[in-house]
Amino acid sequence: MDTRNLVVGSRIEHGLHGSGTVTFVGTDYLGIAFDGAGEALIRRESLEKDVPAVVEPQEPARETLPWPASTFIPEGEDAQHYLGSHWNPFVEDSKELMGRLPEIVPNALVQTGYGESRKPAQSSPDGWPTGFQLVWPLRVQGMALILRVEKEANMLVSLFPFFATGSQHTLTLRDVSVWEGGLEAQITASWGEGEVTFFDTQYLINRAWYETGKEYDFIFSGIAYNAGPAEKHEWKINRHPDEVAWMNQRLKEGEEPHETACTVSMDGAAMFLPVSGWDVDDYSFHAPVKSVTEFKDWLGQDGWRVRATVMRFGDEDADLDILITRRAWSGEAPPQVGQDIEGRLWLQGYLWMPK
């Protein structure tokens, strides 16, 4: 494509992004508003190359498959999950807790949830494994135990810390990755403009309600492996003059014009990113704190429930309740409202109700 004669208002056809209208003409860049796909600043040289449209062979959309295949994906046999690491905020060695099971199990409660006393949205298929969940010492926080029902005896599958009074969010369910054994699962869902994967702490109770593409209210909690005051990070950068001119052209009333030289700071930034090499429900975060509530004796640990902004979708904040034990906190003083914190956490959640 010859870009030399393009002016504001020119129509173009791009091999990858489709048709659009030129909104800005710079020395090296063009601003283009693509039909139905937003506005972007694109290098002239990329437009001058003949970029063919790439058509990938399409598999049938998962939501077109019959339920439950539309929603539930059995994970591969080589999948690995590191459940022992979930106890790091509480004890030095998870074997300490295993040794207490004989005294804990007789005093445990059967967990309750949305799907417990309601007719499920779908009939549970034959072949789904049978199990149940116990919790100790309370149904709102403590230790959860997953047990599989077998002819001879009930077998312990896993145990994990949980916190049930977290933050409520509306998400669109994408798929449910079912672990080997069929009694545990991780859910991937759209959260605003982002996507997250979390461990479902009440999968056995609510699994028959899940269907891909539908909206649900979930309660989220992030259990921090480690957390502390965020380090200060600043970078001085020089932006391309075309970028600055394009951004100034799009200023709203009252906004300050952009300059070529600027300083980028992490102060107040909201970031929520998967941790490379860890499980898919483990995230690193950088988040400004909105509220702090102290808790006592959660499996032997005191600490804080911190509500902090981990993502932003335009003008909307995505806030998450992050549970930080004193064992996991590296700061000398407790977390404070207005402070930026950072660390790594395990994201867990459960169904509050379908929309």
mmCIF file of C-alpha atoms in Angstrom:
data_model
loop_
_atom_site.group_PDB
_atom_site.id
_atom_site.type_symbol
_atom_site.label_atom_id
_atom_site.label_comp_id
_atom_site.label_asym_id
_atom_site.label_seq_id
_atom_site.Cartn_x
_atom_site.Cartn_y
_atom_site.Cartn_z
ATOM 1 C CA MET A 1 0.000 0.000 0.000
ATOM 2 C CA ASP A 2 1.362 3.458 -0.938
ATOM 3 C CA THR A 3 0.816 5.680 2.117
ATOM 4 C CA ARG A 4 2.328 8.880 0.679
ATOM 5 C CA ASN A 5 -0.996 10.257 -0.591
ATOM 6 C CA LEU A 6 -3.078 9.360 2.463
ATOM 7 C CA VAL A 7 -4.768 12.256 4.263
ATOM 8 C CA VAL A 8 -7.158 12.523 7.189
ATOM 9 C CA GLY A 9 -10.409 10.960 6.055
ATOM 10 C CA SER A 10 -8.815 8.508 3.586
ATOM 11 C CA ARG A 11 -10.270 5.003 3.603
ATOM 12 C CA ILE A 12 -7.888 2.049 3.730
ATOM 13 C CA GLU A 13 -8.090 -1.738 3.745
ATOM 14 C CA HIS A 14 -5.693 -3.595 6.036
ATOM 15 C CA GLY A 15 -5.027 -7.285 5.590
ATOM 16 C CA LEU A 16 -5.221 -8.099 9.291
ATOM 17 C CA HIS A 17 -7.434 -5.394 10.812
ATOM 18 C CA GLY A 18 -9.892 -4.787 7.984
ATOM 19 C CA SER A 19 -11.175 -1.457 6.704
ATOM 20 C CA GLY A 20 -10.743 1.863 8.475
ATOM 21 C CA THR A 21 -10.466 5.630 8.232
ATOM 22 C CA VAL A 22 -7.273 7.697 8.594
ATOM 23 C CA THR A 23 -7.614 10.092 11.561
ATOM 24 C CA PHE A 24 -4.010 11.281 11.952
ATOM 25 C CA VAL A 25 -1.078 11.702 9.546
ATOM 26 C CA GLY A 26 2.443 11.843 10.961
ATOM 27 C CA THR A 27 5.944 11.449 9.603
ATOM 28 C CA ASP A 28 6.332 7.762 10.522
ATOM 29 C CA TYR A 29 2.896 6.848 11.887
ATOM 30 C CA LEU A 30 -0.747 7.001 10.849
ATOM 31 C CA GLY A 31 -3.723 7.030 13.204
ATOM 32 C CA ILE A 32 -6.482 4.750 11.905
ATOM 33 C CA ALA A 33 -9.992 4.175 13.262
ATOM 34 C CA PHE A 34 -10.813 0.612 12.215
ATOM 35 C CA ASP A 35 -14.460 -0.136 11.612
ATOM 36 C CA GLY A 36 -15.772 -1.704 14.791
ATOM 37 C CA ALA A 37 -12.297 -2.386 16.209
ATOM 38 C CA GLY A 38 -11.175 0.882 17.821
ATOM 39 C CA GLU A 39 -8.434 3.364 16.925
ATOM 40 C CA ALA A 40 -4.724 2.578 16.655
ATOM 41 C CA LEU A 41 -1.424 4.254 15.795
ATOM 42 C CA ILE A 42 0.341 2.191 13.102
ATOM 43 C CA ARG A 43 3.736 2.571 11.418
ATOM 44 C CA ARG A 44 3.608 3.532 7.759
ATOM 45 C CA GLU A 45 6.104 0.803 6.854
ATOM 46 C CA SER A 46 3.773 -1.897 8.202
ATOM 47 C CA LEU A 47 0.983 -0.575 5.972
ATOM 48 C CA GLU A 48 3.259 -0.394 2.945
ATOM 49 C CA LYS A 49 3.894 -4.122 3.172
ATOM 50 C CA ASP A 50 1.329 -6.381 1.614
ATOM 51 C CA VAL A 51 -0.094 -8.090 4.722
ATOM 52 C CA PRO A 52 -2.397 -10.912 3.653
ATOM 53 C CA ALA A 53 -5.372 -11.838 5.723
ATOM 54 C CA VAL A 54 -4.696 -15.067 7.624
ATOM 55 C CA VAL A 55 -7.559 -17.503 7.772
ATOM 56 C CA GLU A 56 -7.053 -20.255 10.324
ATOM 57 C CA PRO A 57 -9.082 -23.442 10.166
ATOM 58 C CA GLN A 58 -11.807 -23.168 12.767
ATOM 59 C CA GLU A 59 -12.770 -25.880 15.208
ATOM 60 C CA PRO A 60 -16.399 -25.999 16.283
ATOM 61 C CA ALA A 61 -17.073 -23.414 18.973
ATOM 62 C CA ARG A 62 -17.119 -25.102 22.356
ATOM 63 C CA GLU A 63 -20.479 -23.569 23.246
ATOM 64 C CA THR A 64 -22.056 -25.353 20.253
ATOM 65 C CA LEU A 65 -21.203 -28.759 21.713
ATOM 66 C CA PRO A 66 -23.780 -30.529 23.883
ATOM 67 C CA TRP A 67 -23.507 -30.030 27.648
ATOM 68 C CA PRO A 68 -21.378 -31.074 29.546
ATOM 69 C CA ALA A 69 -18.753 -31.254 26.766
ATOM 70 C CA SER A 70 -19.452 -27.566 26.053
ATOM 71 C CA THR A 71 -18.203 -26.593 29.485
ATOM 72 C CA PHE A 72 -16.025 -29.232 31.177
ATOM 73 C CA ILE A 73 -12.537 -30.095 29.943
ATOM 74 C CA PRO A 74 -10.748 -33.055 31.538
ATOM 75 C CA GLU A 75 -7.152 -32.016 32.034
ATOM 76 C CA GLY A 76 -4.291 -34.149 30.773
ATOM 77 C CA GLU A 77 -2.646 -36.836 32.851
ATOM 78 C CA ASP A 78 0.601 -34.841 32.860
ATOM 79 C CA ALA A 79 -0.993 -31.843 34.611
ATOM 80 C CA GLN A 80 0.610 -30.931 37.941
ATOM 81 C CA HIS A 81 -0.720 -28.883 40.843
ATOM 82 C CA TYR A 82 1.323 -27.795 43.839
ATOM 83 C CA LEU A 83 -1.231 -27.888 46.643
ATOM 84 C CA GLY A 84 1.418 -27.963 49.345
ATOM 85 C CA SER A 85 2.471 -24.414 48.475
ATOM 86 C CA HIS A 86 -0.989 -23.130 49.462
ATOM 87 C CA TRP A 87 -0.063 -23.755 53.097
ATOM 88 C CA ASN A 88 3.082 -21.588 53.023
ATOM 89 C CA PRO A 89 1.268 -18.535 54.488
ATOM 90 C CA PHE A 90 0.278 -20.634 57.521
ATOM 91 C CA VAL A 91 2.921 -23.213 58.423
ATOM 92 C CA GLU A 92 6.514 -24.082 57.693
ATOM 93 C CA ASP A 93 5.553 -27.602 56.592
ATOM 94 C CA SER A 94 2.086 -28.823 55.569
ATOM 95 C CA LYS A 95 2.869 -32.138 57.305
ATOM 96 C CA GLU A 96 2.107 -30.321 60.562
ATOM 97 C CA LEU A 97 -1.542 -30.113 59.483
ATOM 98 C CA MET A 98 -1.680 -33.655 58.179
ATOM 99 C CA GLY A 99 -0.668 -34.873 61.609
ATOM 100 C CA ARG A 100 -3.680 -33.110 63.138
ATOM 101 C CA LEU A 101 -6.280 -34.685 60.845
ATOM 102 C CA PRO A 102 -7.360 -37.382 63.353
ATOM 103 C CA GLU A 103 -8.511 -34.643 65.738
ATOM 104 C CA ILE A 104 -9.860 -32.326 63.012
ATOM 105 C CA VAL A 105 -12.041 -34.670 60.916
ATOM 106 C CA PRO A 106 -14.446 -35.723 63.718
ATOM 107 C CA ASN A 107 -15.185 -32.036 64.399
ATOM 108 C CA ALA A 108 -15.478 -30.950 60.756
ATOM 109 C CA LEU A 109 -18.699 -29.629 59.179
ATOM 110 C CA VAL A 110 -20.231 -30.518 55.817
ATOM 111 C CA GLN A 111 -19.812 -27.491 53.556
ATOM 112 C CA THR A 112 -22.922 -25.786 52.209
ATOM 113 C CA GLY A 113 -23.352 -23.724 49.039
ATOM 114 C CA TYR A 114 -25.640 -22.456 46.318
ATOM 115 C CA GLY A 115 -26.189 -25.822 44.635
ATOM 116 C CA GLU A 116 -26.776 -27.744 47.851
ATOM 117 C CA SER A 117 -30.566 -27.316 48.137
ATOM 118 C CA ARG A 118 -31.516 -26.044 44.667
ATOM 119 C CA LYS A 119 -32.468 -28.000 41.599
ATOM 120 C CA PRO A 120 -29.435 -27.871 39.309
ATOM 121 C CA ALA A 121 -29.558 -26.170 35.942
ATOM 122 C CA GLN A 122 -28.558 -29.480 34.323
ATOM 123 C CA SER A 123 -28.992 -33.110 35.289
ATOM 124 C CA SER A 124 -25.703 -34.524 36.544
ATOM 125 C CA PRO A 125 -24.383 -36.997 33.948
ATOM 126 C CA ASP A 126 -23.863 -40.635 34.802
ATOM 127 C CA GLY A 127 -20.251 -41.338 35.590
ATOM 128 C CA TRP A 128 -19.492 -38.134 37.482
ATOM 129 C CA PRO A 129 -17.520 -39.239 40.558
ATOM 130 C CA THR A 130 -19.220 -38.895 43.926
ATOM 131 C CA GLY A 131 -17.697 -36.985 46.784
ATOM 132 C CA PHE A 132 -18.329 -34.404 49.464
ATOM 133 C CA GLN A 133 -16.571 -31.548 51.211
ATOM 134 C CA LEU A 134 -15.849 -31.020 54.896
ATOM 135 C CA VAL A 135 -14.652 -27.771 56.472
ATOM 136 C CA TRP A 136 -13.042 -26.955 59.796
ATOM 137 C CA PRO A 137 -13.465 -25.100 62.103
ATOM 138 C CA LEU A 138 -16.011 -22.816 60.372
ATOM 139 C CA ARG A 139 -17.925 -22.741 57.085
ATOM 140 C CA VAL A 140 -16.657 -19.227 56.337
ATOM 141 C CA GLN A 141 -12.931 -19.818 56.788
ATOM 142 C CA GLY A 142 -10.492 -22.503 57.735
ATOM 143 C CA MET A 143 -9.482 -25.802 56.159
ATOM 144 C CA ALA A 144 -11.465 -27.632 53.456
ATOM 145 C CA LEU A 145 -11.199 -31.375 52.845
ATOM 146 C CA ILE A 146 -12.356 -33.094 49.631
ATOM 147 C CA LEU A 147 -13.337 -36.758 50.021
ATOM 148 C CA ARG A 148 -14.253 -39.341 47.401
ATOM 149 C CA VAL A 149 -17.015 -41.815 48.201
ATOM 150 C CA GLU A 150 -15.904 -45.413 47.643
ATOM 151 C CA LYS A 151 -17.405 -48.781 48.564
ATOM 152 C CA GLU A 152 -14.949 -49.584 51.311
ATOM 153 C CA ALA A 153 -14.349 -46.121 52.774
ATOM 154 C CA ASN A 154 -14.300 -42.400 52.040
ATOM 155 C CA MET A 155 -10.894 -41.435 50.659
ATOM 156 C CA LEU A 156 -9.239 -38.070 51.321
ATOM 157 C CA VAL A 157 -8.382 -36.412 47.992
ATOM 158 C CA SER A 158 -7.030 -33.032 49.083
ATOM 159 C CA LEU A 159 -7.127 -30.339 51.729
ATOM 160 C CA PHE A 160 -6.603 -26.613 51.331
ATOM 161 C CA PRO A 161 -7.109 -23.294 53.169
ATOM 162 C CA PHE A 162 -10.187 -21.295 52.205
ATOM 163 C CA PHE A 163 -11.769 -17.927 52.973
ATOM 164 C CA ALA A 164 -15.436 -17.548 52.014
ATOM 165 C CA THR A 165 -16.183 -13.881 52.751
ATOM 166 C CA GLY A 166 -14.213 -12.289 49.914
ATOM 167 C CA SER A 167 -15.214 -9.842 47.173
ATOM 168 C CA GLN A 168 -18.159 -10.467 44.818
ATOM 169 C CA HIS A 169 -17.744 -10.219 41.031
ATOM 170 C CA THR A 170 -19.813 -10.958 37.933
ATOM 171 C CA LEU A 171 -17.943 -13.074 35.360
ATOM 172 C CA THR A 172 -18.734 -14.883 32.124
ATOM 173 C CA LEU A 173 -17.732 -18.525 32.382
ATOM 174 C CA ARG A 174 -15.447 -19.819 29.614
ATOM 175 C CA ASP A 175 -14.573 -23.356 30.660
ATOM 176 C CA VAL A 176 -14.047 -25.638 33.625
ATOM 177 C CA SER A 177 -10.787 -27.615 33.748
ATOM 178 C CA VAL A 178 -11.562 -30.772 35.725
ATOM 179 C CA TRP A 179 -8.689 -32.384 37.566
ATOM 180 C CA GLU A 180 -7.875 -36.064 37.431
ATOM 181 C CA GLY A 181 -10.316 -37.799 39.762
ATOM 182 C CA GLY A 182 -13.136 -35.430 38.812
ATOM 183 C CA LEU A 183 -13.622 -33.845 42.250
ATOM 184 C CA GLU A 184 -11.656 -30.609 41.827
ATOM 185 C CA ALA A 185 -11.533 -27.987 39.096
ATOM 186 C CA GLN A 186 -10.224 -24.619 37.980
ATOM 187 C CA ILE A 187 -12.566 -22.185 36.232
ATOM 188 C CA THR A 188 -11.524 -19.791 33.481
ATOM 189 C CA ALA A 189 -13.835 -16.810 33.087
ATOM 190 C CA SER A 190 -13.939 -13.298 31.642
ATOM 191 C CA TRP A 191 -13.615 -10.592 34.283
ATOM 192 C CA GLY A 192 -14.413 -7.252 32.657
ATOM 193 C CA GLU A 193 -11.956 -6.857 29.793
ATOM 194 C CA GLY A 194 -9.610 -9.466 31.262
ATOM 195 C CA GLU A 195 -9.611 -13.202 31.842
ATOM 196 C CA VAL A 196 -8.723 -15.084 35.009
ATOM 197 C CA THR A 197 -8.434 -18.685 36.149
ATOM 198 C CA PHE A 198 -9.270 -19.594 39.740
ATOM 199 C CA PHE A 199 -9.582 -22.681 41.908
ATOM 200 C CA ASP A 200 -13.230 -23.506 42.627
ATOM 201 C CA THR A 201 -13.485 -24.175 46.367
ATOM 202 C CA GLN A 202 -17.070 -25.519 46.041
ATOM 203 C CA TYR A 203 -16.876 -27.363 42.736
ATOM 204 C CA LEU A 204 -18.551 -30.516 44.066
ATOM 205 C CA ILE A 205 -21.549 -28.531 45.317
ATOM 206 C CA ASN A 206 -22.109 -26.339 42.264
ATOM 207 C CA ARG A 207 -20.709 -28.140 39.193
ATOM 208 C CA ALA A 208 -24.113 -28.968 37.653
ATOM 209 C CA TRP A 209 -24.904 -25.246 37.412
ATOM 210 C CA TYR A 210 -21.960 -24.343 35.173
ATOM 211 C CA GLU A 211 -22.402 -23.656 31.472
ATOM 212 C CA THR A 212 -19.964 -21.917 29.176
ATOM 213 C CA GLY A 213 -20.935 -18.449 27.982
ATOM 214 C CA LYS A 214 -23.244 -17.707 30.923
ATOM 215 C CA GLU A 215 -22.777 -15.095 33.637
ATOM 216 C CA TYR A 216 -22.341 -15.927 37.311
ATOM 217 C CA ASP A 217 -21.593 -14.045 40.502
ATOM 218 C CA PHE A 218 -18.522 -15.516 42.184
ATOM 219 C CA ILE A 219 -16.917 -14.710 45.524
ATOM 220 C CA PHE A 220 -13.149 -14.287 45.139
ATOM 221 C CA SER A 221 -10.326 -14.433 47.654
ATOM 222 C CA GLY A 222 -6.635 -14.117 46.945
ATOM 223 C CA ILE A 223 -4.484 -15.888 49.519
ATOM 224 C CA ALA A 224 -1.087 -14.207 49.469
ATOM 225 C CA TYR A 225 1.978 -16.447 49.381
ATOM 226 C CA ASN A 226 3.956 -13.283 50.078
ATOM 227 C CA ALA A 227 3.144 -9.576 50.105
ATOM 228 C CA GLY A 228 4.713 -6.309 51.138
ATOM 229 C CA PRO A 229 4.935 -2.579 50.406
ATOM 230 C CA ALA A 230 5.536 -2.039 46.688
ATOM 231 C CA GLU A 231 8.965 -0.865 45.628
ATOM 232 C CA LYS A 232 9.203 2.484 43.845
ATOM 233 C CA HIS A 233 9.765 2.157 40.094
ATOM 234 C CA GLU A 234 10.190 5.074 37.656
ATOM 235 C CA TRP A 235 11.450 5.255 34.063
ATOM 236 C CA LYS A 236 12.243 8.301 31.955
ATOM 237 C CA ILE A 237 11.315 7.812 28.303
ATOM 238 C CA ASN A 238 11.174 9.886 25.101
ATOM 239 C CA ARG A 239 8.126 9.157 22.986
ATOM 240 C CA HIS A 240 7.981 9.466 19.217
ATOM 241 C CA PRO A 241 6.747 12.927 18.154
ATOM 242 C CA ASP A 242 4.003 11.294 16.049
ATOM 243 C CA GLU A 243 2.712 9.443 19.128
ATOM 244 C CA VAL A 244 2.606 12.673 21.156
ATOM 245 C CA ALA A 245 0.857 14.585 18.353
ATOM 246 C CA TRP A 246 -1.687 11.784 17.916
ATOM 247 C CA MET A 247 -2.417 11.640 21.661
ATOM 248 C CA ASN A 248 -2.759 15.437 21.875
ATOM 249 C CA GLN A 249 -5.191 15.371 18.976
ATOM 250 C CA ARG A 250 -7.420 13.083 21.056
ATOM 251 C CA LEU A 251 -7.286 15.070 24.323
ATOM 252 C CA LYS A 252 -10.525 15.594 26.184
ATOM 253 C CA GLU A 253 -11.505 18.999 27.502
ATOM 254 C CA GLY A 254 -9.453 19.939 30.563
ATOM 255 C CA GLU A 255 -6.719 17.337 30.011
ATOM 256 C CA GLU A 256 -3.074 18.467 29.992
ATOM 257 C CA PRO A 257 -1.203 18.074 26.676
ATOM 258 C CA HIS A 258 1.341 15.286 26.408
ATOM 259 C CA GLU A 259 5.067 15.977 25.978
ATOM 260 C CA THR A 260 7.803 13.978 24.266
ATOM 261 C CA ALA A 261 9.870 13.508 27.434
ATOM 262 C CA CYS A 262 7.945 11.906 30.273
ATOM 263 C CA THR A 263 8.380 9.879 33.445
ATOM 264 C CA VAL A 264 6.510 6.604 33.848
ATOM 265 C CA SER A 265 5.819 5.558 37.437
ATOM 266 C CA MET A 266 4.284 2.456 38.984
ATOM 267 C CA ASP A 267 2.651 4.548 41.729
ATOM 268 C CA GLY A 268 -1.035 3.659 41.884
ATOM 269 C CA ALA A 269 -0.706 1.039 39.139
ATOM 270 C CA ALA A 270 -3.035 -1.969 39.147
ATOM 271 C CA MET A 271 -1.448 -5.130 37.736
ATOM 272 C CA PHE A 272 -2.555 -8.764 37.903
ATOM 273 C CA LEU A 273 -0.412 -11.208 35.936
ATOM 274 C CA PRO A 274 -0.008 -15.010 35.843
ATOM 275 C CA VAL A 275 3.216 -16.236 37.440
ATOM 276 C CA SER A 276 5.363 -17.961 34.823
ATOM 277 C CA GLY A 277 6.036 -21.598 35.664
ATOM 278 C CA TRP A 278 3.471 -21.705 38.488
ATOM 279 C CA ASP A 279 -0.093 -23.027 38.409
ATOM 280 C CA VAL A 280 -2.617 -21.163 36.245
ATOM 281 C CA ASP A 281 -4.458 -19.808 39.310
ATOM 282 C CA ASP A 282 -1.293 -18.200 40.757
ATOM 283 C CA TYR A 283 -0.845 -14.463 40.119
ATOM 284 C CA SER A 284 1.576 -11.656 40.844
ATOM 285 C CA PHE A 285 -0.028 -8.353 41.777
ATOM 286 C CA HIS A 286 0.728 -4.669 42.225
ATOM 287 C CA ALA A 287 -2.258 -2.923 43.758
ATOM 288 C CA PRO A 288 -3.288 0.241 45.638
ATOM 289 C CA VAL A 289 -5.078 -0.561 48.915
ATOM 290 C CA LYS A 290 -8.663 0.630 49.454
ATOM 291 C CA SER A 291 -9.473 -0.949 52.826
ATOM 292 C CA VAL A 292 -7.820 -3.033 55.543
ATOM 293 C CA THR A 293 -9.611 -5.316 58.022
ATOM 294 C CA GLU A 294 -7.701 -7.290 60.626
ATOM 295 C CA PHE A 295 -8.484 -10.968 61.202
ATOM 296 C CA LYS A 296 -7.522 -13.268 64.071
ATOM 297 C CA ASP A 297 -6.563 -16.948 64.283
ATOM 298 C CA TRP A 298 -7.197 -18.155 60.746
ATOM 299 C CA LEU A 299 -5.637 -21.613 61.050
ATOM 300 C CA GLY A 300 -3.346 -20.218 63.714
ATOM 301 C CA GLN A 301 -2.423 -17.031 61.851
ATOM 302 C CA ASP A 302 -3.468 -13.406 62.398
ATOM 303 C CA GLY A 303 -3.370 -10.981 59.502
ATOM 304 C CA TRP A 304 -5.329 -8.628 57.272
ATOM 305 C CA ARG A 305 -8.032 -8.787 54.645
ATOM 306 C CA VAL A 306 -6.937 -6.113 52.185
ATOM 307 C CA ARG A 307 -9.268 -4.905 49.445
ATOM 308 C CA ALA A 308 -7.067 -3.622 46.638
ATOM 309 C CA THR A 309 -7.436 -2.700 42.966
ATOM 310 C CA VAL A 310 -5.710 -5.352 40.840
ATOM 311 C CA MET A 311 -7.036 -4.306 37.396
ATOM 312 C CA ARG A 312 -8.798 -1.367 35.753
ATOM 313 C CA PHE A 313 -11.283 -1.517 32.880
ATOM 314 C CA GLY A 314 -11.556 2.070 31.672
ATOM 315 C CA ASP A 315 -12.967 3.999 34.634
ATOM 316 C CA GLU A 316 -13.992 0.832 36.485
ATOM 317 C CA ASP A 317 -11.789 -0.657 39.204
ATOM 318 C CA ALA A 318 -11.534 -4.428 39.630
ATOM 319 C CA ASP A 319 -11.026 -4.867 43.374
ATOM 320 C CA LEU A 320 -9.962 -8.102 45.030
ATOM 321 C CA ASP A 321 -9.914 -9.144 48.677
ATOM 322 C CA ILE A 322 -6.350 -10.311 49.366
ATOM 323 C CA LEU A 323 -5.775 -12.293 52.558
ATOM 324 C CA ILE A 324 -2.340 -11.620 54.026
ATOM 325 C CA THR A 325 -1.169 -13.513 57.091
ATOM 326 C CA ARG A 326 1.510 -12.013 59.300
ATOM 327 C CA ARG A 327 3.717 -14.867 58.159
ATOM 328 C CA ALA A 328 3.315 -13.741 54.520
ATOM 329 C CA TRP A 329 3.702 -9.975 55.139
ATOM 330 C CA SER A 330 7.183 -8.482 54.748
ATOM 331 C CA GLY A 331 6.427 -4.936 55.874
ATOM 332 C CA GLU A 332 7.444 -3.567 59.261
ATOM 333 C CA ALA A 333 4.049 -1.859 59.717
ATOM 334 C CA PRO A 334 0.636 -3.351 58.778
ATOM 335 C CA PRO A 335 -0.751 -2.573 55.303
ATOM 336 C CA GLN A 336 -2.398 0.858 55.092
ATOM 337 C CA VAL A 337 -5.200 2.403 53.014
ATOM 338 C CA GLY A 338 -3.673 4.295 50.060
ATOM 339 C CA GLN A 339 -0.495 2.223 50.111
ATOM 340 C CA ASP A 340 0.672 0.284 47.050
ATOM 341 C CA ILE A 341 1.378 -3.369 47.809
ATOM 342 C CA GLU A 342 2.797 -6.169 45.686
ATOM 343 C CA GLY A 343 3.336 -9.900 45.932
ATOM 344 C CA ARG A 344 2.029 -13.244 44.725
ATOM 345 C CA LEU A 345 -1.223 -15.001 45.529
ATOM 346 C CA TRP A 346 -3.428 -18.025 44.948
ATOM 347 C CA LEU A 347 -6.798 -17.036 43.441
ATOM 348 C CA GLN A 348 -9.748 -19.060 44.709
ATOM 349 C CA GLY A 349 -13.493 -18.551 44.365
ATOM 350 C CA TYR A 350 -16.910 -20.151 44.498
ATOM 351 C CA LEU A 351 -20.363 -19.691 42.999
ATOM 352 C CA TRP A 352 -22.530 -17.137 44.800
ATOM 353 C CA MET A 353 -25.416 -17.355 42.315
ATOM 354 C CA PRO A 354 -26.137 -17.504 38.566
ATOM 355 C CA LYS A 355 -27.230 -14.239 36.943
#
